[in-house]
Amino acid sequence: MSKIILTGDRPTGRLHMGHYVGSLKRRVELQNSGEFDKIFIMIADAQALTDNFDNPDKIRDNIIEVALDYLSVGLDPTKSNLFIQSAVTELTELTFYYANLVTVSRLERNPTVKSEIKMRNFETSIPVGFFTYPISQASDITAFKATTVPVGEDQLPMIEQTREIVRKFNTTYNCEVLVEPDALIPENSICSRLPGTDGKAKMSKSLGNCIYLSDTEKEVKEKVMSMFTDPTHIQVSDPGHIEGNAVFTYLDAFATDEDFAEFCPDYKNLDEMKEHYQRGGLGDVKCKKLLLNVINKELAPIRARRAQFEKDIPAVYEILKKGTDIARETAAATLSEVKNAMRINYFDDSALIQGQQEKFNKK
Ligand code: TRP
């Protein structure tokens, strides 16, 4: 069986370091591994509208930001098909049919939907479109017969629900049309959920605690230098705490032994630095300077590629358009198989028409 990747992001803002370590970096590695037959990367504008339907310009403007972020991290349109969800209308059609296979109580139990309803204060009036987005996500994945879905941990319930829909479809219609996908989550748990610069649980635009891939060196410096550390570590000589200290969490996610050799040769590795910090005698500024160097090293090639692509924005839209055309072909082929399995392929089935004629002849 061929190995196919599908994944995507909602275009509600520029992508940040949380997206990078949680998913983007991995996608580029997978792309360059040559192990996959096809790779589809989707800008999920239709899904973004499920909780931003009243703010369409936000989604409209962020399509290009996300596309630039994709290209600048090294997703290569000759290897990865980049496309826009809403333009693949087959996905909406699949969603309508899959909706028959899902109960309201199952959607209510989806932990991601549950927590998002709380976050958005939707408790008293949940828009149906939002409530059913896990079904639409199942369409995104199955339309491409994806075997592998690289995502952050928060998306696991979506993949689980997709797998259920696949099994239900294939058994109900006695076929093997749909493929059960596997999620691929980061091995390093810190990468699955990178905290914000304020030390809060998650990097998130609404909390204003993000480092964006498109931030300038100056912006990153300001953010790193004002990062949350350990409020009890007042004098350099005080013993410091690592747990909940955002600087160390980031160093855990990014710093390699080579980084220490290059930027902070006083320590061989992060363990040695942590030990000194905990013992007392190591100031925050030194740790922050190391982190700043490490982040800038990671972001420098990304910034350089972004600057190139920003010079020709029409070409970026053209990349998306080409990718969308290919995505549509693939999704249309799956939709056609789905409709065959569901026995709603009337005009493509000459035996049906002939058979019906014979039935009436016998009357
Ligand atoms: N729900 C994902 C997010 O919020 C975006 C998304 C939409 C997605 N459809 C997908 C991810 C299909 C993986 C597969 O980031």
PDB file of C-alpha atoms and ligand atoms in Angstrom, residues 6-10 19 27 42-44 47 85 112 116 133 136-138 140-141 149-151 154-155 158-159, ligand 1:
ATOM      1  CA  LEU A   6      -2.144  14.572   4.780  1.00  0.00           C
ATOM      2  CA  THR A   7      -2.021  17.320   7.333  1.00  0.00           C
ATOM      3  CA  GLY A   8      -2.876  20.974   7.637  1.00  0.00           C
ATOM      4  CA  ASP A   9      -3.343  24.115   9.645  1.00  0.00           C
ATOM      5  CA  ARG A  10      -6.106  26.621  10.178  1.00  0.00           C
ATOM      6  CA  HIS A  19       3.721  24.828  15.236  1.00  0.00           C
ATOM      7  CA  ARG A  27       6.812  17.414   7.944  1.00  0.00           C
ATOM      8  CA  MET A  42      -3.729  21.740   3.458  1.00  0.00           C
ATOM      9  CA  ILE A  43      -4.573  25.275   4.491  1.00  0.00           C
ATOM     10  CA  ALA A  44      -7.786  24.548   6.383  1.00  0.00           C
ATOM     11  CA  GLN A  47     -12.394  24.632   9.149  1.00  0.00           C
ATOM     12  CA  GLN A  85      -9.341  23.300   1.655  1.00  0.00           C
ATOM     13  CA  THR A 112     -10.826  18.450  21.522  1.00  0.00           C
ATOM     14  CA  GLU A 116     -12.706  24.212  22.325  1.00  0.00           C
ATOM     15  CA  TYR A 133     -15.804  19.840  12.196  1.00  0.00           C
ATOM     16  CA  SER A 136     -15.053  17.448   7.998  1.00  0.00           C
ATOM     17  CA  GLN A 137     -11.562  16.636   9.222  1.00  0.00           C
ATOM     18  CA  ALA A 138     -12.257  12.963   8.534  1.00  0.00           C
ATOM     19  CA  ASP A 140      -9.832  15.899   4.653  1.00  0.00           C
ATOM     20  CA  ILE A 141      -7.878  12.842   5.682  1.00  0.00           C
ATOM     21  CA  VAL A 149      -1.234  12.324   9.667  1.00  0.00           C
ATOM     22  CA  PRO A 150       1.569  14.268  11.373  1.00  0.00           C
ATOM     23  CA  VAL A 151      -0.081  16.452  14.017  1.00  0.00           C
ATOM     24  CA  ASP A 154      -4.268  17.841  20.672  1.00  0.00           C
ATOM     25  CA  GLN A 155      -5.357  16.376  17.336  1.00  0.00           C
ATOM     26  CA  MET A 158      -9.677  13.836  15.583  1.00  0.00           C
ATOM     27  CA  ILE A 159      -7.664  10.980  14.149  1.00  0.00           C
TER      28      ILE A 159
HETATM   29  N1  TRP B   1      -7.537  20.756  13.063  1.00  0.00           N
HETATM   30  C1  TRP B   1      -6.238  21.107  12.586  1.00  0.00           C
HETATM   31  C2  TRP B   1      -5.723  22.273  13.444  1.00  0.00           C
HETATM   32  O1  TRP B   1      -6.490  22.902  14.125  1.00  0.00           O
HETATM   33  C3  TRP B   1      -6.215  21.535  11.132  1.00  0.00           C
HETATM   34  C4  TRP B   1      -6.707  20.437  10.221  1.00  0.00           C
HETATM   35  C5  TRP B   1      -7.832  20.469   9.454  1.00  0.00           C
HETATM   36  C6  TRP B   1      -6.092  19.175  10.013  1.00  0.00           C
HETATM   37  N2  TRP B   1      -7.958  19.321   8.781  1.00  0.00           N
HETATM   38  C7  TRP B   1      -6.911  18.504   9.072  1.00  0.00           C
HETATM   39  C8  TRP B   1      -4.944  18.553  10.515  1.00  0.00           C
HETATM   40  C9  TRP B   1      -6.625  17.204   8.664  1.00  0.00           C
HETATM   41  C10 TRP B   1      -4.661  17.242  10.093  1.00  0.00           C
HETATM   42  C11 TRP B   1      -5.500  16.592   9.174  1.00  0.00           C
HETATM   43  O2  TRP B   1      -4.555  22.573  13.389  1.00  0.00           O
END
